[in-house]
């Protein structure tokens, strides 16, 4: 609870608790920097610049001898509250908020690599992450090798070459492939690579990659962290050395900054995140089990099901299967679309991790940008749907799915 934004002068402060707080308490309390008004809730500092009491104070602030906010592209009190709160929940030394999940993904990698460097990544991922690794970075002379599955020999072979970064999306969007974070991290560290986890699908509630050997965690805060469909945002978490020496110099000058307003929405969202994610997780498990019993469904991809190829690994590194289910229909595209159109509660939408249950057809929406062979490699066919389970009563969601089937 002791962490406060830079330059913060405590007002009416009471002594700090003497014990280590639970993440759920950090989610409510940590980072809170009350102004002199003593407001209960976190204040929104909607400003781009800051003033100094003298030219000397400005100079010492820029020299980093005085703790003082400098400019909105670098930091802001409301953004700082969000960053410190999320870092405490995640168990990371530092956090940097960004304007979107993709700017977090891009910056977390780009700050580490130069022309000629090599990346190893898990093969199944969100389409924009794929485009960054396989289309944008190669233009700058940075190559990526993709590895499928969880075979340690296959990963060891890929990681026998000099590698700067290992990027894993686990579980993956939309097929919920699970990668063993500890196994890959140990192999990656032997060649000195930094392991970055896209932890969007699990959320900070259900998976803490740093505890399993990863170095850096990134989020699309647009998903479960906001979780109510309002703002676009991202976050990068890691050691003080990574954030201060690698990430900050890159971010400060390239400018993927988070808006203070969005940070204010997010700092309040963190207060309810664990309750929301736990409820979604319980409902998703029920729905996944129900879908598995249905003849209309060819296969259900959900890390909380024993039938999932990554079940054993997910039991080891996750506290639940998550809120997203991959569904493969027994029919073709027509039957799959007919099912989507027959739903009466669940919305058709390409977002996920929202309080509203949402369903999408990745082949024609989120992953349409990928070539058919790449989609096929990831298991995305015309009859695959991604269901993001929300906060509605599970009985209504089950009934909606049953009547649509
Ligand atoms: C949505 C998503 C992103 C990108 O986040 P934005 O906030 O939309 O930029 C990255 N990775 C995964 C796994 C996602 O689901």
CSV table of C-alpha atoms and ligand atoms in Angstrom, one decimal:
chain,number,residue,atom,x,y,z
A,1,UNK,CA,0.0,0.0,0.0
A,2,UNK,CA,3.0,2.3,0.5
A,3,UNK,CA,3.6,2.9,-3.2
A,4,UNK,CA,2.4,6.4,-4.2
A,5,UNK,CA,2.7,8.4,-7.5
A,6,UNK,CA,5.8,10.5,-7.9
A,7,UNK,CA,5.9,13.8,-6.0
A,8,UNK,CA,2.9,12.8,-4.0
A,9,UNK,CA,2.6,14.6,-0.6
A,10,UNK,CA,0.6,12.4,1.7
A,11,UNK,CA,-2.6,14.1,3.1
A,12,UNK,CA,-4.2,13.1,6.4
A,13,UNK,CA,-2.3,9.8,6.2
A,14,UNK,CA,-2.9,7.0,8.6
A,15,UNK,CA,-0.2,4.4,9.4
A,16,UNK,CA,0.2,1.7,6.8
A,17,UNK,CA,-0.9,-1.9,7.7
A,18,UNK,CA,2.0,-3.9,9.0
A,19,UNK,CA,1.2,-7.1,7.1
A,20,UNK,CA,1.4,-8.2,3.4
A,21,UNK,CA,-2.1,-7.6,1.9
A,22,UNK,CA,-4.0,-10.1,-0.3
A,23,UNK,CA,-4.2,-9.2,-4.0
A,24,UNK,CA,-7.9,-8.5,-3.6
A,25,UNK,CA,-7.1,-5.9,-1.0
A,26,UNK,CA,-4.4,-4.4,-3.2
A,27,UNK,CA,-7.1,-4.1,-5.9
A,28,UNK,CA,-9.1,-1.8,-3.7
A,29,UNK,CA,-6.4,0.1,-1.9
A,30,UNK,CA,-2.9,0.2,-3.5
A,31,UNK,CA,-1.7,3.2,-5.4
A,32,UNK,CA,-4.5,5.4,-4.0
A,33,UNK,CA,-3.1,9.0,-3.8
A,34,UNK,CA,-5.6,11.2,-2.1
A,35,UNK,CA,-5.4,14.9,-2.8
A,36,UNK,CA,-5.7,17.5,0.0
A,37,UNK,CA,-9.5,17.2,-0.2
A,38,UNK,CA,-9.4,13.7,1.2
A,39,UNK,CA,-11.8,12.3,-1.5
A,40,UNK,CA,-12.8,8.6,-1.0
A,41,UNK,CA,-12.4,7.5,-4.6
A,42,UNK,CA,-9.4,7.9,-6.9
A,43,UNK,CA,-9.2,11.3,-8.5
A,44,UNK,CA,-9.1,11.9,-12.2
A,45,UNK,CA,-6.2,14.2,-13.1
A,46,UNK,CA,-7.2,15.0,-16.7
A,47,UNK,CA,-4.1,17.1,-17.6
A,48,UNK,CA,-1.3,16.8,-20.0
A,49,UNK,CA,1.3,19.0,-18.4
A,50,UNK,CA,2.7,20.0,-14.9
A,51,UNK,CA,4.1,23.2,-13.4
A,52,UNK,CA,7.1,23.9,-11.2
A,53,UNK,CA,7.5,26.3,-8.4
A,54,UNK,CA,10.8,27.6,-9.8
A,55,UNK,CA,13.2,27.2,-12.7
A,56,UNK,CA,15.5,25.3,-10.3
A,57,UNK,CA,12.7,22.8,-9.4
A,58,UNK,CA,12.1,22.2,-13.1
A,59,UNK,CA,15.8,21.6,-13.6
A,60,UNK,CA,16.1,19.1,-10.7
A,61,UNK,CA,12.9,17.4,-11.9
A,62,UNK,CA,14.3,16.8,-15.3
A,63,UNK,CA,17.5,15.7,-13.8
A,64,UNK,CA,15.4,13.1,-11.8
A,65,UNK,CA,16.8,14.5,-8.5
A,66,UNK,CA,13.2,15.6,-7.5
A,67,UNK,CA,10.2,13.3,-7.8
A,68,UNK,CA,7.9,15.4,-10.0
A,69,UNK,CA,5.6,14.6,-12.9
A,70,UNK,CA,7.0,16.1,-16.1
A,71,UNK,CA,4.6,15.5,-19.0
A,72,UNK,CA,1.6,13.3,-19.8
A,73,UNK,CA,3.5,11.2,-22.3
A,74,UNK,CA,5.7,10.0,-19.4
A,75,UNK,CA,3.4,9.8,-16.4
A,76,UNK,CA,0.3,11.2,-14.7
A,77,UNK,CA,-1.0,10.7,-11.2
A,78,UNK,CA,-4.2,8.8,-12.3
A,79,UNK,CA,-2.2,6.6,-14.7
A,80,UNK,CA,0.3,6.0,-11.9
A,81,UNK,CA,-2.5,4.9,-9.5
A,82,UNK,CA,-3.6,2.3,-12.1
A,83,UNK,CA,0.0,1.1,-12.7
A,84,UNK,CA,0.8,0.7,-9.1
A,85,UNK,CA,-2.4,-1.1,-8.3
A,86,UNK,CA,-2.0,-3.6,-11.2
A,87,UNK,CA,1.7,-4.2,-10.3
A,88,UNK,CA,0.7,-5.0,-6.7
A,89,UNK,CA,-2.0,-7.4,-8.0
A,90,UNK,CA,0.3,-9.1,-10.4
A,91,UNK,CA,3.3,-9.2,-8.0
A,92,UNK,CA,5.5,-7.3,-10.4
A,93,UNK,CA,8.1,-4.6,-9.5
A,94,UNK,CA,6.7,-2.1,-12.0
A,95,UNK,CA,3.9,-1.6,-14.5
A,96,UNK,CA,3.5,0.8,-17.5
A,97,UNK,CA,0.1,1.5,-18.8
A,98,UNK,CA,-0.4,1.9,-22.6
A,99,UNK,CA,-3.1,3.1,-25.0
A,100,UNK,CA,-4.0,-0.4,-26.2
A,101,UNK,CA,-3.1,-4.0,-25.8
A,102,UNK,CA,-1.4,-4.0,-29.2
A,103,UNK,CA,0.8,-1.0,-28.2
A,104,UNK,CA,1.7,-3.0,-25.1
A,105,UNK,CA,2.6,-6.1,-27.1
A,106,UNK,CA,4.6,-4.1,-29.7
A,107,UNK,CA,6.5,-2.0,-27.1
A,108,UNK,CA,7.3,-4.9,-24.8
A,109,UNK,CA,9.2,-6.6,-27.7
A,110,UNK,CA,10.4,-3.7,-29.7
A,111,UNK,CA,12.3,-2.2,-26.8
A,112,UNK,CA,14.5,-5.3,-26.7
A,113,UNK,CA,15.3,-6.1,-30.3
A,114,UNK,CA,17.4,-4.7,-33.1
A,115,UNK,CA,18.0,-5.7,-36.8
A,116,UNK,CA,19.4,-9.3,-36.9
A,117,UNK,CA,17.8,-10.4,-33.7
A,118,UNK,CA,15.6,-13.5,-33.4
A,119,UNK,CA,12.4,-14.2,-31.6
A,120,UNK,CA,10.7,-17.6,-30.8
A,121,UNK,CA,6.9,-17.6,-30.2
A,122,UNK,CA,4.1,-20.0,-29.6
A,123,UNK,CA,2.2,-20.6,-32.9
A,124,UNK,CA,-1.4,-19.9,-31.8
A,125,UNK,CA,-2.1,-16.2,-31.2
A,126,UNK,CA,-4.3,-13.2,-31.6
A,127,UNK,CA,-4.1,-12.1,-35.3
A,128,UNK,CA,-2.5,-8.6,-34.7
A,129,UNK,CA,0.2,-10.2,-32.6
A,130,UNK,CA,0.9,-12.5,-35.5
A,131,UNK,CA,1.0,-9.6,-37.9
A,132,UNK,CA,3.5,-7.8,-35.7
A,133,UNK,CA,5.8,-10.8,-35.4
A,134,UNK,CA,5.5,-12.2,-38.9
A,135,UNK,CA,4.9,-9.2,-41.1
A,136,UNK,CA,6.1,-5.9,-39.4
A,137,UNK,CA,9.2,-6.9,-37.5
A,138,UNK,CA,10.7,-8.9,-40.4
A,139,UNK,CA,10.7,-5.6,-42.4
A,140,UNK,CA,13.2,-4.4,-39.8
A,141,UNK,CA,15.4,-7.5,-40.0
A,142,UNK,CA,13.9,-9.3,-36.9
A,143,UNK,CA,12.8,-12.9,-37.5
A,144,UNK,CA,10.4,-15.1,-35.6
A,145,UNK,CA,10.2,-18.8,-35.4
A,146,UNK,CA,6.8,-20.3,-34.4
A,147,UNK,CA,6.6,-23.4,-32.2
A,148,UNK,CA,3.5,-25.5,-31.8
A,149,UNK,CA,2.5,-27.5,-28.8
A,150,UNK,CA,4.3,-28.4,-25.5
A,151,UNK,CA,7.0,-30.9,-26.6
A,152,UNK,CA,10.2,-29.8,-24.6
A,153,UNK,CA,12.4,-31.3,-27.4
A,154,UNK,CA,10.8,-29.1,-30.0
A,155,UNK,CA,11.1,-26.0,-27.9
A,156,UNK,CA,14.7,-27.0,-27.0
A,157,UNK,CA,15.6,-27.3,-30.7
A,158,UNK,CA,14.0,-23.8,-31.5
A,159,UNK,CA,15.8,-22.4,-28.5
A,160,UNK,CA,19.2,-23.8,-29.4
A,161,UNK,CA,19.9,-20.7,-31.6
A,162,UNK,CA,20.6,-17.3,-30.2
A,163,UNK,CA,17.2,-15.8,-29.2
A,164,UNK,CA,16.5,-12.3,-27.8
A,165,UNK,CA,12.8,-12.7,-27.0
A,166,UNK,CA,10.3,-15.6,-26.4
A,167,UNK,CA,6.7,-14.5,-26.8
A,168,UNK,CA,3.9,-16.8,-25.5
A,169,UNK,CA,0.2,-16.2,-25.7
A,170,UNK,CA,-1.3,-18.7,-23.3
A,171,UNK,CA,-4.1,-19.6,-23.4
A,172,UNK,CA,-4.3,-18.4,-27.0
A,173,UNK,CA,-7.0,-16.5,-28.7
A,174,UNK,CA,-9.3,-18.0,-30.0
A,175,UNK,CA,-8.3,-21.8,-29.7
A,176,UNK,CA,-7.2,-21.7,-26.0
A,177,UNK,CA,-4.0,-23.5,-26.7
A,178,UNK,CA,-2.0,-23.7,-23.5
A,179,UNK,CA,1.8,-23.4,-23.3
A,180,UNK,CA,3.9,-24.6,-20.3
A,181,UNK,CA,5.3,-21.3,-19.1
A,182,UNK,CA,7.9,-22.8,-16.7
A,183,UNK,CA,9.2,-25.4,-19.2
A,184,UNK,CA,9.7,-22.7,-22.0
A,185,UNK,CA,11.0,-20.1,-19.6
A,186,UNK,CA,13.8,-22.4,-18.3
A,187,UNK,CA,14.9,-23.3,-21.8
A,188,UNK,CA,14.7,-19.6,-22.9
A,189,UNK,CA,16.8,-18.4,-20.0
A,190,UNK,CA,19.6,-20.8,-21.0
A,191,UNK,CA,20.0,-18.8,-24.2
A,192,UNK,CA,19.5,-15.5,-22.4
A,193,UNK,CA,16.1,-14.7,-23.9
A,194,UNK,CA,13.5,-12.5,-22.2
A,195,UNK,CA,10.2,-14.3,-21.8
A,196,UNK,CA,7.1,-12.2,-22.5
A,197,UNK,CA,3.6,-13.6,-21.8
A,198,UNK,CA,0.4,-12.2,-23.4
A,199,UNK,CA,-1.7,-13.0,-20.4
A,200,UNK,CA,-4.9,-11.5,-21.8
A,201,UNK,CA,-7.0,-14.6,-21.9
A,202,UNK,CA,-6.3,-15.7,-18.3
A,203,UNK,CA,-6.3,-12.2,-16.7
A,204,UNK,CA,-4.2,-11.4,-13.6
A,205,UNK,CA,-6.8,-13.3,-11.6
A,206,UNK,CA,-6.3,-16.7,-13.0
A,207,UNK,CA,-2.6,-16.8,-14.0
A,208,UNK,CA,0.5,-15.1,-12.7
A,209,UNK,CA,3.2,-15.8,-15.3
A,210,UNK,CA,6.0,-14.2,-13.2
A,211,UNK,CA,5.5,-16.9,-10.6
A,212,UNK,CA,6.1,-19.6,-13.3
A,213,UNK,CA,9.4,-18.2,-14.5
A,214,UNK,CA,8.4,-15.6,-17.1
A,215,UNK,CA,10.1,-12.1,-17.2
A,216,UNK,CA,7.4,-9.8,-18.6
A,217,UNK,CA,3.6,-9.9,-18.7
A,218,UNK,CA,1.5,-7.8,-21.1
A,219,UNK,CA,-2.2,-7.1,-21.1
A,220,UNK,CA,-4.9,-5.8,-23.3
A,221,UNK,CA,-6.7,-4.0,-20.4
A,222,UNK,CA,-9.6,-3.6,-22.9
A,223,UNK,CA,-10.5,-7.1,-21.9
A,224,UNK,CA,-11.1,-8.4,-18.3
A,225,UNK,CA,-9.3,-5.4,-16.7
A,226,UNK,CA,-11.9,-2.9,-17.9
A,227,UNK,CA,-14.3,-5.8,-18.5
A,228,UNK,CA,-17.2,-3.6,-19.1
A,229,UNK,CA,-16.7,-2.6,-22.8
A,230,UNK,CA,-15.7,1.0,-22.2
A,231,UNK,CA,-12.1,1.8,-22.9
A,232,UNK,CA,-9.1,0.6,-24.9
A,233,UNK,CA,-5.9,0.2,-22.9
A,234,UNK,CA,-2.9,-2.0,-22.3
A,235,UNK,CA,-0.2,-2.7,-19.6
A,236,UNK,CA,3.3,-4.1,-19.4
A,237,UNK,CA,4.7,-5.5,-16.2
A,238,UNK,CA,8.1,-6.7,-15.2
A,239,UNK,CA,11.2,-6.1,-13.2
A,240,UNK,CA,12.4,-2.5,-12.3
A,241,UNK,CA,15.5,-3.2,-14.5
A,242,UNK,CA,13.4,-4.2,-17.6
A,243,UNK,CA,11.0,-1.3,-17.2
A,244,UNK,CA,13.5,1.4,-16.3
A,245,UNK,CA,16.4,0.4,-18.6
A,246,UNK,CA,14.6,-1.2,-21.6
A,247,UNK,CA,11.0,-0.2,-21.8
A,248,UNK,CA,10.8,3.4,-20.6
A,249,UNK,CA,13.5,4.8,-22.9
A,250,UNK,CA,11.5,3.3,-25.8
A,251,UNK,CA,8.0,4.3,-24.6
A,252,UNK,CA,8.9,7.8,-23.6
A,253,UNK,CA,9.9,8.7,-27.1
A,254,UNK,CA,7.5,6.6,-29.2
A,255,UNK,CA,4.5,7.6,-27.2
A,256,UNK,CA,1.9,4.8,-26.9
A,257,UNK,CA,0.6,6.6,-23.8
A,258,UNK,CA,-2.6,5.7,-21.9
A,259,UNK,CA,-5.2,8.4,-21.5
A,260,UNK,CA,-5.7,9.6,-17.8
A,261,UNK,CA,-9.5,9.2,-18.3
A,262,UNK,CA,-9.1,5.6,-19.4
A,263,UNK,CA,-6.7,5.0,-16.5
A,264,UNK,CA,-9.3,6.3,-14.1
A,265,UNK,CA,-11.9,3.9,-15.5
A,266,UNK,CA,-9.4,1.1,-15.2
A,267,UNK,CA,-8.3,1.9,-11.6
A,268,UNK,CA,-12.0,1.5,-10.6
A,269,UNK,CA,-12.4,-1.6,-12.7
A,270,UNK,CA,-9.5,-3.3,-10.9
A,271,UNK,CA,-11.6,-3.1,-7.7
A,272,UNK,CA,-14.1,-5.6,-9.0
A,273,UNK,CA,-11.9,-7.6,-11.4
A,274,UNK,CA,-11.4,-10.7,-9.3
A,275,UNK,CA,-15.1,-11.0,-8.5
A,276,UNK,CA,-16.0,-10.5,-12.2
A,277,UNK,CA,-13.4,-13.0,-13.5
A,278,UNK,CA,-14.3,-15.6,-10.9
A,279,UNK,CA,-18.0,-15.4,-11.8
A,280,UNK,CA,-17.2,-15.6,-15.5
A,281,UNK,CA,-14.9,-18.5,-14.9
A,282,UNK,CA,-17.5,-20.5,-13.0
A,283,UNK,CA,-20.1,-19.9,-15.7
A,284,UNK,CA,-17.7,-20.7,-18.5
A,285,UNK,CA,-16.9,-24.1,-16.9
A,286,UNK,CA,-20.6,-24.9,-16.6
A,287,UNK,CA,-21.2,-23.9,-20.3
A,288,UNK,CA,-18.2,-25.8,-21.6
A,289,UNK,CA,-19.3,-29.0,-19.8
A,290,UNK,CA,-22.8,-28.6,-21.2
A,291,UNK,CA,-21.5,-28.0,-24.8
A,292,UNK,CA,-19.5,-31.2,-24.6
A,293,UNK,CA,-22.7,-33.2,-24.1
A,294,UNK,CA,-24.3,-31.8,-27.3
A,295,UNK,CA,-24.3,-33.7,-30.6
A,296,UNK,CA,-24.3,-30.4,-32.6
A,297,UNK,CA,-20.9,-29.7,-31.3
A,298,UNK,CA,-17.8,-31.5,-32.7
A,299,UNK,CA,-15.4,-30.3,-30.1
A,300,UNK,CA,-15.1,-27.8,-27.2
A,301,UNK,CA,-11.8,-26.1,-26.5
A,302,UNK,CA,-11.6,-25.0,-22.8
A,303,UNK,CA,-8.6,-25.3,-20.6
A,304,UNK,CA,-10.8,-26.4,-17.6
A,305,UNK,CA,-12.0,-29.5,-19.5
A,306,UNK,CA,-10.2,-32.8,-19.0
A,307,UNK,CA,-10.5,-33.3,-22.8
A,308,UNK,CA,-8.3,-30.3,-23.5
A,309,UNK,CA,-4.8,-31.2,-24.6
A,310,UNK,CA,-3.4,-28.6,-22.3
A,311,UNK,CA,-5.5,-29.7,-19.2
A,312,UNK,CA,-2.5,-30.9,-17.1
A,313,UNK,CA,-0.5,-27.8,-17.9
A,314,UNK,CA,-3.5,-25.5,-17.2
A,315,UNK,CA,-4.0,-27.2,-13.8
A,316,UNK,CA,-0.4,-26.4,-13.0
A,317,UNK,CA,-0.3,-22.7,-14.0
A,318,UNK,CA,-3.9,-21.5,-14.0
A,319,UNK,CA,-6.5,-21.1,-11.2
A,320,UNK,CA,-9.4,-21.9,-13.6
A,321,UNK,CA,-10.1,-22.4,-17.3
A,322,UNK,CA,-11.0,-18.7,-17.9
A,323,UNK,CA,-14.0,-17.0,-19.5
A,324,UNK,CA,-13.5,-17.9,-23.1
A,325,UNK,CA,-14.5,-21.1,-24.9
A,326,UNK,CA,-13.6,-22.3,-28.4
A,327,UNK,CA,-16.4,-24.2,-30.0
A,328,UNK,CA,-16.2,-26.3,-33.2
A,329,UNK,CA,-19.5,-27.0,-34.7
A,330,UNK,CA,-20.4,-30.4,-36.3
A,331,UNK,CA,-21.9,-28.5,-39.3
A,332,UNK,CA,-20.4,-26.0,-41.8
A,333,UNK,CA,-20.4,-22.2,-41.9
A,334,UNK,CA,-24.2,-22.0,-42.5
A,335,UNK,CA,-25.1,-24.0,-39.4
A,336,UNK,CA,-22.5,-22.0,-37.4
A,337,UNK,CA,-23.9,-18.7,-38.5
A,338,UNK,CA,-27.5,-19.9,-37.9
A,339,UNK,CA,-26.6,-20.7,-34.3
A,340,UNK,CA,-25.1,-17.2,-33.8
A,341,UNK,CA,-28.2,-15.6,-35.3
A,342,UNK,CA,-30.5,-17.7,-33.1
A,343,UNK,CA,-29.0,-16.4,-29.8
A,344,UNK,CA,-31.3,-14.1,-27.9
A,345,UNK,CA,-29.1,-13.1,-24.9
A,346,UNK,CA,-25.5,-13.5,-26.1
A,347,UNK,CA,-24.4,-10.7,-28.4
A,348,UNK,CA,-22.5,-11.1,-31.7
A,349,UNK,CA,-19.3,-9.2,-31.0
A,350,UNK,CA,-15.6,-9.6,-31.5
A,351,UNK,CA,-14.6,-8.3,-28.0
A,352,UNK,CA,-14.0,-10.6,-25.0
A,353,UNK,CA,-13.7,-10.5,-21.3
A,354,UNK,CA,-16.8,-8.3,-21.1
A,355,UNK,CA,-19.6,-8.3,-18.6
A,356,UNK,CA,-21.9,-9.1,-21.5
A,357,UNK,CA,-21.5,-12.6,-23.1
A,358,UNK,CA,-20.2,-12.2,-26.6
A,359,UNK,CA,-19.8,-14.7,-29.5
A,360,UNK,CA,-17.7,-14.3,-32.6
A,361,UNK,CA,-16.7,-16.3,-35.7
A,362,UNK,CA,-12.9,-15.8,-35.9
A,363,UNK,CA,-12.5,-16.9,-39.5
A,364,UNK,CA,-14.6,-14.1,-40.8
A,365,UNK,CA,-13.8,-11.4,-38.1
A,366,UNK,CA,-10.9,-11.3,-35.6
A,367,UNK,CA,-8.6,-13.7,-37.6
A,368,UNK,CA,-9.8,-12.9,-41.1
A,369,UNK,CA,-6.6,-11.0,-41.8
A,370,UNK,CA,-4.6,-14.2,-41.6
A,371,UNK,CA,-4.0,-16.4,-44.7
A,372,UNK,CA,-6.2,-19.6,-44.9
A,373,UNK,CA,-3.1,-21.8,-44.2
A,374,UNK,CA,-2.2,-19.8,-41.1
A,375,UNK,CA,-5.8,-20.1,-39.8
A,376,UNK,CA,-5.7,-23.8,-40.5
A,377,UNK,CA,-2.4,-24.1,-38.6
A,378,UNK,CA,-4.1,-22.4,-35.6
A,379,UNK,CA,-7.1,-24.7,-35.9
A,380,UNK,CA,-9.5,-21.9,-37.0
A,381,UNK,CA,-12.0,-23.3,-39.4
A,382,UNK,CA,-15.3,-22.1,-40.9
A,383,UNK,CA,-17.2,-23.9,-38.1
A,384,UNK,CA,-15.2,-22.5,-35.1
A,385,UNK,CA,-16.8,-19.9,-32.7
A,386,UNK,CA,-15.3,-18.1,-29.8
A,387,UNK,CA,-17.6,-17.6,-26.9
A,388,UNK,CA,-16.7,-15.1,-24.2
A,389,UNK,CA,-18.8,-15.8,-21.1
A,390,UNK,CA,-20.0,-12.7,-19.2
A,391,UNK,CA,-21.7,-11.9,-16.0
A,392,UNK,CA,-25.3,-12.8,-16.8
A,393,UNK,CA,-26.9,-15.5,-14.7
A,394,UNK,CA,-25.5,-18.8,-16.0
A,395,UNK,CA,-29.0,-20.3,-16.2
A,396,UNK,CA,-30.0,-17.7,-18.9
A,397,UNK,CA,-26.8,-18.3,-20.8
A,398,UNK,CA,-27.4,-22.1,-20.8
A,399,UNK,CA,-31.0,-21.6,-21.9
A,400,UNK,CA,-30.0,-19.2,-24.6
A,401,UNK,CA,-27.4,-21.7,-26.0
A,402,UNK,CA,-29.8,-24.6,-25.7
A,403,UNK,CA,-32.7,-22.9,-27.6
A,404,UNK,CA,-30.3,-21.7,-30.3
A,405,UNK,CA,-28.9,-25.2,-30.8
B,1,LIG,C1,-7.4,-8.2,-27.7
B,1,LIG,C2,-6.1,-8.8,-27.6
B,1,LIG,C3,-4.9,-8.1,-27.8
B,1,LIG,C4,-4.9,-6.7,-28.3
B,1,LIG,O1,-5.5,-5.8,-27.4
B,1,LIG,P1,-6.2,-4.4,-27.8
B,1,LIG,O2,-6.5,-3.7,-26.5
B,1,LIG,O3,-7.4,-4.7,-28.7
B,1,LIG,O4,-5.2,-3.6,-28.6
B,1,LIG,C5,-3.7,-8.8,-27.7
B,1,LIG,N1,-3.7,-10.1,-27.3
B,1,LIG,C6,-4.8,-10.8,-27.1
B,1,LIG,C7,-4.7,-12.2,-26.7
B,1,LIG,C8,-6.0,-10.2,-27.2
B,1,LIG,O5,-7.1,-10.9,-27.0
